[in-house]
Amino acid sequence: QYRSVRFETEVLDTDNYQGNAVVNYTDRDVPYTRIIEHKHFEFGTQPKTVISREYSSEWKVGMEPYYPVNNEENNALYRKYRELADREKNVIFGGRLGQYRYYDMDKVIAAALEAADAAL
């Protein structure tokens, strides 16, 4: 079981909306989980800015899965898949969806490098 996200993107008539590329919002009264101001990834100096609000949503068929739902039922199912995969050759579970874990990007890259080393 996974969660998905949806994005609402907007062009704003300001050179700087939030001063940072990503700001997370954890207040339950705020409907979105983060705002991304794209120009700050590359230190843009344009007179306008583009932001994307990210909203968490239930995953449905046809949607992109983004995050695993970590509860006992789902983790038990993952362990069963893992046990089956361990009996096979050349099966590699990778990334958030494959390893059924939340990873920050630096950790997923490190795990991918470790998996590649083990496979080679």
C-alpha positions as a printed Julia matrix, in Angstrom:
120×3 Matrix{Float64}:
  0.0     0.0     0.0
  1.36    3.38   -0.98
  0.51    7.06   -0.76
  0.65    9.39   -3.69
  0.93   13.15   -4.07
 -0.57   15.74   -6.33
  0.88   19.12   -7.21
 -0.65   22.52   -7.86
  1.77   24.83   -9.67
  1.46   28.59   -9.85
  3.46   31.46  -11.37
  3.66   34.38   -8.94
  4.4    37.99   -9.77
  7.2    38.25   -7.2
 10.92   37.58   -7.42
 10.95   35.56   -4.17
  8.07   33.76   -2.46
  9.64   31.85    0.43
 13.42   32.34    0.23
 14.17   28.64   -0.01
 13.7    25.78   -2.48
 11.55   23.63   -0.16
  9.54   24.47    2.95
  7.67   21.66    4.74
  4.35   22.32    6.46
  3.33   20.05    9.32
  0.41   22.0    10.78
 -2.76   19.93   10.46
 -4.71   23.05    9.41
 -2.52   23.49    6.3
 -3.8    21.27    3.46
 -0.45   20.85    1.67
  2.7    19.16    2.94
  5.3    21.38    1.28
  5.87   24.23   -1.11
  8.64   24.02   -3.66
  9.99   27.26   -5.12
 11.86   25.97   -8.13
 14.15   28.92   -8.85
 16.08   28.36   -5.59
 17.46   25.03   -6.82
 19.57   26.95   -9.33
 19.73   30.39   -7.67
 17.43   31.97  -10.25
 17.11   35.75  -10.45
 13.98   36.0   -12.6
 11.44   38.74  -11.79
  8.7    36.11  -11.27
  8.76   32.77   -9.47
  7.1    29.37   -9.86
  5.88   27.45   -6.83
  4.36   23.99   -6.49
  2.22   23.0    -3.53
  2.39   19.29   -2.73
 -0.71   17.56   -1.37
 -0.64   14.06    0.09
 -3.29   11.73   -1.31
 -4.41    8.13   -1.25
 -2.88    6.05   -4.03
 -5.28    4.7    -6.65
 -4.7     2.65   -9.79
 -3.23    4.87  -12.49
 -1.52    7.2   -10.0
  2.19    7.34   -9.28
  3.05    5.73   -5.91
  5.4     7.94   -3.88
  5.59    6.73   -0.28
  5.04    3.37    1.44
  2.33    3.24    4.1
  4.24    1.77    7.01
  1.89   -0.17    9.23
  2.13   -3.71   10.58
 -0.02   -5.27    7.86
  2.0    -3.74    5.02
  5.35   -4.41    6.68
  4.4    -8.08    7.21
  3.5    -8.36    3.52
  6.84   -6.78    2.57
  8.69   -9.31    4.75
  6.93  -12.17    2.92
  7.99  -10.74   -0.45
 11.51  -10.27    0.88
 11.68  -13.93    2.02
 10.52  -15.12   -1.4
 13.03  -12.86   -3.15
 15.89  -14.09   -0.96
 15.34  -17.58   -2.42
 15.81  -16.32   -5.97
 18.87  -15.17   -7.87
 19.12  -11.71   -9.34
 16.19  -10.14   -7.49
 17.01   -6.67   -6.2
 14.58   -4.49   -4.27
 15.58   -0.86   -4.59
 14.42    2.58   -3.57
 11.46    3.67   -1.5
  8.95    1.52   -3.31
 11.11   -1.59   -3.62
 12.51   -1.59   -0.08
  9.26   -0.29    1.38
 10.97    2.45    3.39
 10.97    6.19    3.43
 14.36    7.4     2.22
 15.8    10.87    1.92
 17.6    11.25   -1.4
 21.13   10.93    0.03
 20.17    7.62    1.67
 18.5     6.19   -1.44
 21.59    6.98   -3.51
 23.83    5.29   -0.92
 21.54    2.23   -0.86
 21.57    2.09   -4.67
 25.37    2.16   -4.73
 25.5    -0.62   -2.12
 23.02   -2.72   -4.14
 25.05   -2.18   -7.3
 28.27   -3.22   -5.53
 26.58   -6.36   -4.19
 25.15   -7.25   -7.61
 28.44   -6.75   -9.43
